[in-house]
Short mmCIF file of C-alpha atoms in Angstrom, two decimals:
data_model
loop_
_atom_site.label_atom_id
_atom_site.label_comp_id
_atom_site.label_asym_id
_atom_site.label_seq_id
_atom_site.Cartn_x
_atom_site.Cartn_y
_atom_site.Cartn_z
CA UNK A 1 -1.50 21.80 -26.68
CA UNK A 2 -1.67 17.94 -27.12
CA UNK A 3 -2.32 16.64 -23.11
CA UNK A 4 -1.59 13.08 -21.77
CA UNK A 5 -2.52 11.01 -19.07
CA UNK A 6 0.95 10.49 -16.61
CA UNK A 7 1.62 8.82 -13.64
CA UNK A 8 4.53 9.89 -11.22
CA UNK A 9 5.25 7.31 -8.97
CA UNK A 10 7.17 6.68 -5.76
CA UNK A 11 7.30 10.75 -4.92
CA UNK A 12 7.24 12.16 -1.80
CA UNK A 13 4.41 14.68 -2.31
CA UNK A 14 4.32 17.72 -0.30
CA UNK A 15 0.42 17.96 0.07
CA UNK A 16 -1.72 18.77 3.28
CA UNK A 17 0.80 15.97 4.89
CA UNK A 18 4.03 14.72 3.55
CA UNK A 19 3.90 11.37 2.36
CA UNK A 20 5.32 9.08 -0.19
CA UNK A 21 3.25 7.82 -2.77
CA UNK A 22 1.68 8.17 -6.48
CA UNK A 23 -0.16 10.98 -8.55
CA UNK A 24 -2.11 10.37 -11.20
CA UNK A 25 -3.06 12.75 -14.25
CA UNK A 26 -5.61 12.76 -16.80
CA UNK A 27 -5.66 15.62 -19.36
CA UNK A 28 -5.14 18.52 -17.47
CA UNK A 29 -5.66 17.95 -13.61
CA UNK A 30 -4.97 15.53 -11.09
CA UNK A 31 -7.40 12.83 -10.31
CA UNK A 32 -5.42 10.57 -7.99
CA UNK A 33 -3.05 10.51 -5.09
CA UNK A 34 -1.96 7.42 -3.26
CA UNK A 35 0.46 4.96 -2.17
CA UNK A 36 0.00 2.93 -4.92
CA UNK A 37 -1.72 3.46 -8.28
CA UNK A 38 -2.69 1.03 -11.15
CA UNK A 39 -3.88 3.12 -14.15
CA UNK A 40 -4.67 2.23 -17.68
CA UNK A 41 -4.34 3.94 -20.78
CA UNK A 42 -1.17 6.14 -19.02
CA UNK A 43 0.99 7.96 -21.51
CA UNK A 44 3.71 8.78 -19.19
CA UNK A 45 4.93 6.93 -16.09
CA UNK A 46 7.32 8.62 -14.15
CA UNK A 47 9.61 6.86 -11.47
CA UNK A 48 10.16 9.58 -9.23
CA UNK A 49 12.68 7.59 -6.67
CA UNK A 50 14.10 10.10 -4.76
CA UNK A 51 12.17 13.10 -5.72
CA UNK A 52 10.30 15.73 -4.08
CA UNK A 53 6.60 16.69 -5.64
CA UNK A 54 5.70 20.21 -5.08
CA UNK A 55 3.33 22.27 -6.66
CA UNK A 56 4.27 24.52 -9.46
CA UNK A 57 5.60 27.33 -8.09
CA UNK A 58 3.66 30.76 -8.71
CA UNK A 59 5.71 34.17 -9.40
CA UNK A 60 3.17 37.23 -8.52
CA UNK A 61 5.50 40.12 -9.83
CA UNK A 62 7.52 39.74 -12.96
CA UNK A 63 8.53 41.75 -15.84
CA UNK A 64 9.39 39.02 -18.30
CA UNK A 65 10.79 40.65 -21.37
CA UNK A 66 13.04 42.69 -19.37
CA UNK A 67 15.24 39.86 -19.21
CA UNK A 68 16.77 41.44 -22.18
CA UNK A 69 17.92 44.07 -19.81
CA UNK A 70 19.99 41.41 -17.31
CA UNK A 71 22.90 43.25 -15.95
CA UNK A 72 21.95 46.50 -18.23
CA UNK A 73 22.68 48.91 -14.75
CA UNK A 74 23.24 47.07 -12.13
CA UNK A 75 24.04 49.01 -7.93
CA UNK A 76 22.08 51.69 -8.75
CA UNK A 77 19.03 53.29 -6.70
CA UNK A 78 15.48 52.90 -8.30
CA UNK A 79 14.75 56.65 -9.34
CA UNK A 80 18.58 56.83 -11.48
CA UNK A 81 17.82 53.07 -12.47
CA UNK A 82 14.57 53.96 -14.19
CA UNK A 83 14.80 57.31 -15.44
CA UNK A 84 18.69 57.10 -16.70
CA UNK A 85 18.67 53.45 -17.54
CA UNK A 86 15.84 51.83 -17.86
CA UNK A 87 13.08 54.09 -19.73
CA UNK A 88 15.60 54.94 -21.96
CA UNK A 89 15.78 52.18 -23.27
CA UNK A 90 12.19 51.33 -23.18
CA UNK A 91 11.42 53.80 -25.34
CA UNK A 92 13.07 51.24 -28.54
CA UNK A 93 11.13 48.41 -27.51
CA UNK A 94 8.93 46.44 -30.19
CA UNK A 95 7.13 43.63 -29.84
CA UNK A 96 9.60 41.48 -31.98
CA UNK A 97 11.80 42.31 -28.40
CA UNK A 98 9.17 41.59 -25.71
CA UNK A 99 8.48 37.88 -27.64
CA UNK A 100 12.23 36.88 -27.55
CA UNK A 101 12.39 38.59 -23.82
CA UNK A 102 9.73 36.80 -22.69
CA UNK A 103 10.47 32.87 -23.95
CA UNK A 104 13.69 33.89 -22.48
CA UNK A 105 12.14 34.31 -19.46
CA UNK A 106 9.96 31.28 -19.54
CA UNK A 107 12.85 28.96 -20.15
CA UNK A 108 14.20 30.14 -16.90
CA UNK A 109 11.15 30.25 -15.42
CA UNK A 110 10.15 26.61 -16.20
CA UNK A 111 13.67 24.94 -15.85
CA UNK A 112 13.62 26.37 -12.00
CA UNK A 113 9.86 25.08 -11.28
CA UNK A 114 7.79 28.13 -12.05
CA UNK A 115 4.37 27.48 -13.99
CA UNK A 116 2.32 30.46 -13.00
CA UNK A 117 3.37 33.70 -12.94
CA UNK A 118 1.95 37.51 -13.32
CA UNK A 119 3.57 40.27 -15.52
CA UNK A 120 3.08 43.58 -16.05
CA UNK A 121 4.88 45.37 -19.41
CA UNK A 122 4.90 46.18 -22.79
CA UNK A 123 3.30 44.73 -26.20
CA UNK A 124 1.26 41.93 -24.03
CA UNK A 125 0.22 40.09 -27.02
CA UNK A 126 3.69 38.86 -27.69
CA UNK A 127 4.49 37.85 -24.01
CA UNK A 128 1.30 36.03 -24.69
CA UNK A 129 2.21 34.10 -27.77
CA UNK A 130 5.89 33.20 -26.00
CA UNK A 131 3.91 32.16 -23.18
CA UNK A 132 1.16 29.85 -25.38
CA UNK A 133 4.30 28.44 -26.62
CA UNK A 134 6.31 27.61 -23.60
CA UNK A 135 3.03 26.41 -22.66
CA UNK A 136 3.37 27.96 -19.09
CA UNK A 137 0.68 29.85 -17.18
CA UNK A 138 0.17 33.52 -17.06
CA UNK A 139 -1.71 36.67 -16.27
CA UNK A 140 -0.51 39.60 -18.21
CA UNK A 141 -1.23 43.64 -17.87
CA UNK A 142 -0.47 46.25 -20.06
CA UNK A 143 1.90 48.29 -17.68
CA UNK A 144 -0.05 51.86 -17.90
CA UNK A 145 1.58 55.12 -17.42
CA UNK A 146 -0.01 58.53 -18.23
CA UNK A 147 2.26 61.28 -16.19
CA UNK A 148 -1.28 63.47 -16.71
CA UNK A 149 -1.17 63.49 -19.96
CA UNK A 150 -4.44 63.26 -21.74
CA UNK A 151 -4.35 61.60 -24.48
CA UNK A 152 -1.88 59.07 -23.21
CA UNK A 153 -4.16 58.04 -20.79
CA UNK A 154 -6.72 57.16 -23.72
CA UNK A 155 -3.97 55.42 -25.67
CA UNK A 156 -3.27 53.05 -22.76
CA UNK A 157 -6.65 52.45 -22.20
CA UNK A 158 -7.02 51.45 -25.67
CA UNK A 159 -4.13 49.01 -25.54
CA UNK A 160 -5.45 47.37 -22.22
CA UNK A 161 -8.22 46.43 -24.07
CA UNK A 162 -6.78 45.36 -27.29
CA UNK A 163 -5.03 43.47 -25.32
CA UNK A 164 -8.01 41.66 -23.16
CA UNK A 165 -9.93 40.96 -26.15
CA UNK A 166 -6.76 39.68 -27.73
CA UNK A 167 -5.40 37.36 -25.03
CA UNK A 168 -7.77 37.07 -22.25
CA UNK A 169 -8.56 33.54 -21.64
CA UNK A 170 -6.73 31.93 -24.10
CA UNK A 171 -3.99 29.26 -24.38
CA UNK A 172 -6.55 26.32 -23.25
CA UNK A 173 -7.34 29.03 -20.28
CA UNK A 174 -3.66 29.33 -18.77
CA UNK A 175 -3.20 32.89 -20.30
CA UNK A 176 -5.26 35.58 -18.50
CA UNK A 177 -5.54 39.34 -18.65
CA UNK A 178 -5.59 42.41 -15.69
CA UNK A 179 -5.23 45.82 -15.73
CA UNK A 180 -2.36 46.71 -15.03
CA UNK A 181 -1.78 50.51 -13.76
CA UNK A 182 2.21 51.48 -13.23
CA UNK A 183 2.23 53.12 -9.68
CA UNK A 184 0.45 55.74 -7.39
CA UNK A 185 3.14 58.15 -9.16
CA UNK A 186 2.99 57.61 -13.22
CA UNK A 187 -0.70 57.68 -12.75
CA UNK A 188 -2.89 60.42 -12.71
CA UNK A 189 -6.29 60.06 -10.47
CA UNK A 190 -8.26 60.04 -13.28
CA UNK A 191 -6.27 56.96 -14.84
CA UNK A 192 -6.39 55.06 -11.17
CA UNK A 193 -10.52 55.95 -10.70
CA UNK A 194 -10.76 54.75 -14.55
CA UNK A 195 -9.09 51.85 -13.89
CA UNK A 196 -11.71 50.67 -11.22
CA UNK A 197 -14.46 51.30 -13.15
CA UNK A 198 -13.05 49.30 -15.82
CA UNK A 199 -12.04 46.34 -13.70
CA UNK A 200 -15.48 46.62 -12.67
CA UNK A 201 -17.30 46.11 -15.60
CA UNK A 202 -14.86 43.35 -17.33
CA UNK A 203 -14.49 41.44 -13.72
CA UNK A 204 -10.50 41.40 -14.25
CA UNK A 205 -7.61 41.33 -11.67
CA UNK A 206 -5.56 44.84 -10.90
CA UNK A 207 -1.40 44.66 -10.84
CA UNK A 208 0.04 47.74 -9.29
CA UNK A 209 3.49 48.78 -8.03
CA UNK A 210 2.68 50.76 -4.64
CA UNK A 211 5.02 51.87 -1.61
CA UNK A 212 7.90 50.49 -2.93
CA UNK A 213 10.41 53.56 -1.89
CA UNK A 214 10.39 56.24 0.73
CA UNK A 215 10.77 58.73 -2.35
CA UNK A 216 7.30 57.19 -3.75
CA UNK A 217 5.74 57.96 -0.29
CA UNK A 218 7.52 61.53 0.01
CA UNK A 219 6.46 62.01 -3.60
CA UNK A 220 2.46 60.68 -3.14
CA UNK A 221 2.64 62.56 0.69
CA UNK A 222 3.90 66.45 -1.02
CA UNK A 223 0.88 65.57 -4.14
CA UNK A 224 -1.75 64.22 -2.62
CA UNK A 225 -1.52 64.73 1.56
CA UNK A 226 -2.14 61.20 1.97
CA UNK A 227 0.65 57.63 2.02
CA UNK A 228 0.31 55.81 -1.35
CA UNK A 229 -2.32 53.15 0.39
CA UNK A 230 -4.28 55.55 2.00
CA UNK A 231 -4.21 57.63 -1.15
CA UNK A 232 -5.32 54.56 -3.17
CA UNK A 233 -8.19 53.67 -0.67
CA UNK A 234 -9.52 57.69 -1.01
CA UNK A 235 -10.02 57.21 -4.22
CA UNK A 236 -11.53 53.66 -4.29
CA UNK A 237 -9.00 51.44 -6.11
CA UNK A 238 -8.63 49.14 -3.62
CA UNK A 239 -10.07 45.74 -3.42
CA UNK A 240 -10.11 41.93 -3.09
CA UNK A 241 -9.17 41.77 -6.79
CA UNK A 242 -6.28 44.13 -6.23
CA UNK A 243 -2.36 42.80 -6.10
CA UNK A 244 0.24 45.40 -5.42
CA UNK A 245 3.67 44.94 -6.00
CA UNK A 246 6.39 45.45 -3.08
CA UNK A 247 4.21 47.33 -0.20
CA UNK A 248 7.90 48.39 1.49
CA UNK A 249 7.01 51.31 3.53
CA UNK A 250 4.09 50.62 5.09
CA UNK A 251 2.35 52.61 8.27
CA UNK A 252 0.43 50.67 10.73
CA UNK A 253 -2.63 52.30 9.00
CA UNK A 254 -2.14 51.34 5.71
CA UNK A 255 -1.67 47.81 7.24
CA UNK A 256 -5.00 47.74 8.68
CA UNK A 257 -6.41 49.25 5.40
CA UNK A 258 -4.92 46.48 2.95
CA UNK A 259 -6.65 44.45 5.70
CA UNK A 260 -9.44 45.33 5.41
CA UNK A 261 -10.15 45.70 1.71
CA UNK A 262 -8.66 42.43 1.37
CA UNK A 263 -5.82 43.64 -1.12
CA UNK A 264 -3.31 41.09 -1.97
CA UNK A 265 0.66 41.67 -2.06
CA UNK A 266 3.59 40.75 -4.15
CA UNK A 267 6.93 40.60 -1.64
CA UNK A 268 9.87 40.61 -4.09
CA UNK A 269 12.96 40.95 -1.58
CA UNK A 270 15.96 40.34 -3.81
CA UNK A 271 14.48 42.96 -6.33
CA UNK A 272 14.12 45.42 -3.03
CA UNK A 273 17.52 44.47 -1.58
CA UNK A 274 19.46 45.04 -5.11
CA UNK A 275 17.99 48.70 -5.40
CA UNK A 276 18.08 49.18 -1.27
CA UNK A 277 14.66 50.34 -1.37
CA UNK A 278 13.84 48.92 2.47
CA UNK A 279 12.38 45.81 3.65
CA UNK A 280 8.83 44.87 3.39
CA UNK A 281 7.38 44.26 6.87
CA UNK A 282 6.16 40.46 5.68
CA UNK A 283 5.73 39.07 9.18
CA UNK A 284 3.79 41.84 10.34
CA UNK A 285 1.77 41.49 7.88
CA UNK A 286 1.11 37.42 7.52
CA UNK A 287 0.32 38.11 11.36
CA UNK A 288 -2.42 40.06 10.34
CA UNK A 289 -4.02 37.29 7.77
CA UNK A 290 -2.90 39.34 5.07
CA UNK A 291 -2.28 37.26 2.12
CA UNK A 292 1.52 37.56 0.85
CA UNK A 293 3.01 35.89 -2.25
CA UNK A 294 6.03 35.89 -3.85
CA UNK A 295 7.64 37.59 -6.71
CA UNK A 296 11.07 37.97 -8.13
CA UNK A 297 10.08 41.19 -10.55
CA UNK A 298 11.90 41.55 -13.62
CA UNK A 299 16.18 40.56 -13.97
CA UNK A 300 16.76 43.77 -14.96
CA UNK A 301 16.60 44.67 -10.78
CA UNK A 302 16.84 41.09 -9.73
CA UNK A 303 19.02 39.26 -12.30
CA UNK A 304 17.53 36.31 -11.84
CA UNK A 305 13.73 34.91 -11.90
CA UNK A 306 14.52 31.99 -9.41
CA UNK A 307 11.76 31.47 -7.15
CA UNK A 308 14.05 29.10 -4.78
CA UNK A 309 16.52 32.04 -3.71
CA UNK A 310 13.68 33.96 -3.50
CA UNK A 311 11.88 31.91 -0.60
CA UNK A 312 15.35 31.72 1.09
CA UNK A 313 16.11 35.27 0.42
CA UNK A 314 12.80 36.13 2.08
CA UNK A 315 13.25 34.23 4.92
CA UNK A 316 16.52 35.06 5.32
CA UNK A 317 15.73 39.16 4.96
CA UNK A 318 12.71 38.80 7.82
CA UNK A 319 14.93 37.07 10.73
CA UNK A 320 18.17 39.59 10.42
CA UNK A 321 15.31 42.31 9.93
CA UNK A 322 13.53 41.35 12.96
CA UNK A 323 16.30 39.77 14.66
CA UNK A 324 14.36 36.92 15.30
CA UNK A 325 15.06 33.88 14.01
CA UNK A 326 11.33 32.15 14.24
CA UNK A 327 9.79 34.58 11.75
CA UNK A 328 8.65 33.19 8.67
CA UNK A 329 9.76 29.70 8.74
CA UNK A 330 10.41 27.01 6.12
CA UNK A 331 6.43 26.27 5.68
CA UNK A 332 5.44 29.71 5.74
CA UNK A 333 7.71 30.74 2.67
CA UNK A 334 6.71 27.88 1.06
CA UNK A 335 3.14 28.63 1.23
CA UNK A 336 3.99 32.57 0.00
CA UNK A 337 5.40 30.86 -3.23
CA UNK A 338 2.34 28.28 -4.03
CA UNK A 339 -1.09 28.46 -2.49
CA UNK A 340 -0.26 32.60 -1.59
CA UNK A 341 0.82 33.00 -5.33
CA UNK A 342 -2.53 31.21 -6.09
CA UNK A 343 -4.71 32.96 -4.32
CA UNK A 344 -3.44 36.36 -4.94
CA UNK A 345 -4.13 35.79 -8.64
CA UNK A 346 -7.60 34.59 -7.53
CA UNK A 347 -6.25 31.08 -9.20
CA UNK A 348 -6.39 29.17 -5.81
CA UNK A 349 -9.38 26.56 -6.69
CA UNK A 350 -7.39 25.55 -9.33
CA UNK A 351 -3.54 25.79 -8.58
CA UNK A 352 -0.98 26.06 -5.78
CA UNK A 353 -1.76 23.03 -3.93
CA UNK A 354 -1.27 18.89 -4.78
CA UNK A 355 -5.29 18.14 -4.40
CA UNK A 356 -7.33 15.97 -6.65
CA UNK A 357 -9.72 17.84 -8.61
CA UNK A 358 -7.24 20.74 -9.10
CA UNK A 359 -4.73 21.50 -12.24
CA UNK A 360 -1.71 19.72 -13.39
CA UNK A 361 0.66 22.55 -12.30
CA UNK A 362 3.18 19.83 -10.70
CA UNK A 363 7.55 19.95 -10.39
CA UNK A 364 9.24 17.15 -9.37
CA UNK A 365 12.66 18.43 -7.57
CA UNK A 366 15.89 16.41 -7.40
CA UNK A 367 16.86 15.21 -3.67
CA UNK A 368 19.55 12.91 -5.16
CA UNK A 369 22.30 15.83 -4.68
CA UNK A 370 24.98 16.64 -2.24
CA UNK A 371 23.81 19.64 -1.48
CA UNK A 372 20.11 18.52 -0.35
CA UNK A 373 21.53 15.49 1.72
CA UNK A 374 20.81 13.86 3.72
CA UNK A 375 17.07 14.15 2.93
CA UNK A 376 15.50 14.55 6.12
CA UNK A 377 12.81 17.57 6.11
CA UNK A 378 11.51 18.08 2.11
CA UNK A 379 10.43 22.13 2.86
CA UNK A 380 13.59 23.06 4.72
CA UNK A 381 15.24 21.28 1.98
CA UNK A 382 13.36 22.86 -0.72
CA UNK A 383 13.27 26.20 0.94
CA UNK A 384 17.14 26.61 2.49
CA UNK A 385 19.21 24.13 0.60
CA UNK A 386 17.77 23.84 -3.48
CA UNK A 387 17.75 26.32 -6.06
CA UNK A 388 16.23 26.36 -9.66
CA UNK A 389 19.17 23.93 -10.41
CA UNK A 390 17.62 20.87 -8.73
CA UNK A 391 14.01 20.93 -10.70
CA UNK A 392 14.03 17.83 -12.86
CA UNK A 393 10.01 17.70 -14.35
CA UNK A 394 7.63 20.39 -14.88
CA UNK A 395 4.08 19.95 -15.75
CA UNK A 396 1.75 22.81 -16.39
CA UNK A 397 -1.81 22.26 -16.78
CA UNK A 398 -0.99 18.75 -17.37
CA UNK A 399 1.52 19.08 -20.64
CA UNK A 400 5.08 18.01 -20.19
CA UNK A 401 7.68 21.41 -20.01
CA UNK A 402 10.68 19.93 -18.61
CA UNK A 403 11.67 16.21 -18.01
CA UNK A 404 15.06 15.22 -16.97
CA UNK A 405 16.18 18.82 -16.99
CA UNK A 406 15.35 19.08 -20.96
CA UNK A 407 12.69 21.54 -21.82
CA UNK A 408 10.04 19.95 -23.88
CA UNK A 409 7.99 22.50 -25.28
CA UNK A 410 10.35 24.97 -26.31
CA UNK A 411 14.09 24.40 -28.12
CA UNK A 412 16.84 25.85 -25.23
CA UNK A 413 19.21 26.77 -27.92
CA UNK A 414 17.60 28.81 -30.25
CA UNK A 415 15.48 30.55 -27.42
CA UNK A 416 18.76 32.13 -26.05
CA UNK A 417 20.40 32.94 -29.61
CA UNK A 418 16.83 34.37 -30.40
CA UNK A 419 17.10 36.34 -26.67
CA UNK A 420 20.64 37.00 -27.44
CA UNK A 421 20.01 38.65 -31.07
CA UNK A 422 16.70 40.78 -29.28
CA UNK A 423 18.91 42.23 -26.46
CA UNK A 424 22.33 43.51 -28.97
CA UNK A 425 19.68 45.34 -31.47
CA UNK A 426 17.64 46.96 -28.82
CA UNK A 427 20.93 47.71 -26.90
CA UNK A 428 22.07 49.46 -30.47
CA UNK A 429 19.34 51.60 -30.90
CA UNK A 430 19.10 53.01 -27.40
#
C-alpha cells in the first residue's frame, strides 16, 4: 500500500507522559514528537484540536470470520454452544465465507481503533487477503484440531504450512503467521509435542485456547492426571513464544508455571462472562509480572470486537471479583490493550507504544463529546467513559484506515452487503 508522510498536530499524546503536542510520520513509522513541528514535503496534516492520540489498540484473541455467526446462539454454555451450534455450522464454511467474515470484522475492528490483532480459524489465506486489504495488522493460525485422529492431524499440519509459506510475512510485513493448536482437549499429545517441534524449527508464535472452563480442567484432569497448564508444561509446549487464550481456572501452580516459562495470556472477559465460564484471576496474575493482554475473541461469544468495553469490562469484572476497587486501574487496562497486546505477539519493538523509531500504528479518539466531558484525565476517559464510537483516525503502519469516521481503505457499504450475503448462504446450508 501507497504510504505518506502526515503530521497530526495539537494532540494530546498518551506516551511515557501525557502531553500536548505534534507527531510526525514518514512512510511507515514515527520519527517525531513535539510541541511544535515544521515538516516539509507532508502529505497529510492533521489538526487534532481536541483529540486524544493513543496507540493502535492490539486484540490478542479473535476469531474474525466468525462475525458471520453474530447472535447465531446466544445464553448458552460453551460445551452446547460449540458442539450444537457452532461446529455445526463450521462444518459449511469456505473460504469465499471466512474473506467476507473477516473484512467484516476489520471494518469494526478499525472504525473502533484496533490495528493489530491475532486470530486463530479457518481458510487463513482469505482472512489474510481481507486483512492486506483493510490494510490492518495481523497474525493468523490455522485453528488445528485432530480429536486423535491420524490422518487429520497430518492434514492440519499440512494446512499450517500452506498457510505460512502462503502468508507469512506479507502485506509490507503487517500479516504474520503462528501455529495455532485448538485446546489441551481437541488435541492429541502427539499434535501438541508436534507443534513444538515445528514452532521450533520455523521460529513462529503459538495461539492456544487453555483453561478456559472447569469442564476443560475436569476433562484434561480424568485424561491426563494433570490441570491443562501443568499438562502442557509435561509435555514441553510451553514457552516465551507461547500465547494462550482465556487461562480462567488457574491453580496457584500453574500460576507460577506460566511464570516461569514466560507464557503470555489473552484475558477476553466479555467472551468469558457471555458463556459464564468464570473469571480469569488477572490481578493475581499482573502481580506476578505475568504479561496479560487483551482480547475480545470472536462475536459469535462476544458480539462485539470493541476493544473499549473490553478494557472497561475488564476492569470492571476484577474489582466486583475481588471486591476491591484499586485492582487494575485505568493505566493498567490500558497497558493490557497496547504495549501487553504488543508484547504478547512478540511485536513490542515495533508497536503498542507512541515512541519515535517505532510503527505508525496511531488512533486519534474524539474528546469533543458529552459523554467524555469534561476532559480532565485522557486514560480514565479512554478507559471508563469512550467506546469504539469516539475513534475518529486510524493509521496502521503509517497508511490512512479511517479519517473523520470514514474508512479509507475499504468501501463500508459493500463490506456489510458482501458480510450480509456470506452469513444467509452459510446459514442455508447448515
Amino acid at each position: 500500500m501507497e504510504t505518506k508522510n502526515i503530521l497530526i498536530e495539537n494532540a494530546v499524546i498518551v506516551a511515557d507522559r501525557i502531553k500536548k503536542g505534534s507527531l510526525l510520520i514518514e512512510n511507515d513509522k514515527i520519527v517525531e514528537i513535539n510541541d511544535k513541528i515544521v515538516a516539509n514535503n507532508v502529505d497529510d496534516v492533521i489538526n487534532a484540536e481536541k483529540k486524544v492520540l493513543i496507540p493502535g489498540l492490539v486484540n490478542t484473541h479473535t476469531h474474525l470470520s466468525m462475525s458471520l455467526m453474530r447472535g447465531l446462539a446466544d445464553d448458552l454454555p460453551l460445551d452446547t454452544w460449540l458442539n450444537d451450534h457452532i461446529w455445526p455450522v463450521e462444518a459449511n464454511l469456505n473460504g469465499e465465507h471466512c474473506y467476507a467474515g473477516a473484512l467484516l470484522a476489520c471494518a469494526e475492528m478499525i472504525k473502533s481503533g484496533t490495528t493489530c490483532f491475532n486470530d486463530m480459524y479457518f481458510f487463513m489465506d482469505s482472512v489474510a487477503k481481507a486483512a492486506d486489504e483493510a490494510g490492518i495488522r495481523g497474525m493468523l493460525s490455522h485453528g488445528m484440531i485432530d480429536l486423535g485422529d491420524e490422518d487429520k492431524r497430518k492434514a492440519e499440519f499440512k494446512e499450517t504450512k500452506r498457510i505460512i509459506e502462503k502468508c507469512h510475512d506479507t502485506a509490507d510485513g503487517r500479516i504474520k503467521v503462528s501455529f495455532g493448536p485448538h485446546s489441551p482437549y481437541t488435541c492429541s499429545e502427539e499434535l501438541l509435542e508436534g507443534v513444538r517441534k515445528e514452532a521450533d524449527k520455523y521460529g513462529l508464535k503459538i495461539h492456544i485456547h487453555a483453561s478456559e472452563t472447569q469442564k476443560e480442567v475436569e476433562d484434561v484432569l480424568e485424561a491426563h492426571r494433570k490441570r491443562p497448564f501443568e499438562y502442557l508444561d509435561e509435555i514441553g509446549l510451553l514457552g516465551e513464544d507461547v500465547l494462550a487464550a482465556h487461562a480462567v481456572w488457574l491453580s496457584d501452580n500453574e500460576m507460577e508455571i506460566i511464570k516461569e516459562r514466560g507464557v503470555k495470556l489473552s484475558h477476553n472477559p466479555s467472551s468469558n462472562m457471555k458463556l459464564a465460564s468464570g473469571i480469569s484471576p488477572v490481578s493475581k496474575l499482573l502481580e506476578k509480572g505475568i504479561c496479560v493482554s487483551l482480547g475480545t475473541d470472536g462475536a459469535a461469544s462476544n458480539n462485539s470486537l470493541d476493544l473499549f468495553e473490553e478494557m472497561k469490562t475488564a476492569a470492571l469484572l476484577q474489582k466486583v471479583h475481588t471486591l476491591d476497587p484499586t485492582v487494575l486501574n485505568a493505566h493498567e487496562v490500558f497497558e493490557m490493550a497496547t504495549i501487553n497486546g504488543a508484547a504478547a505477539l512478540g511485536l513490542e519493538n515495533g508497536i503498542g507504544t507512541i515512541e519515535v523509531g517505532k510503527k505508525a500504528d496511531i488512533v486519534l479518539v474524539d474528546m469533543k463529546t458529552p459523554s467524555l466531558t469534561p476532559f480532565r484525565n485522557p486514560v480514565s476517559h479512554l478507559v471508563y467513559s469512550a467506546n469504539g464510537a469516539d475513534v475518529d483516525t486510524v493509521i496502521c503502519n503509517g497508511e490512512m484506515l479511517m479519517k473523520n469516521r470514514e474508512l479509507q481503505t475499504i468501501d463500508e457499504a459493500s463490506v456489510i452487503s458482501l458480510a450480509e450475503e456470506a452469513s444467509q448462504d452459510l446459514l442455508s446450508k447448515s
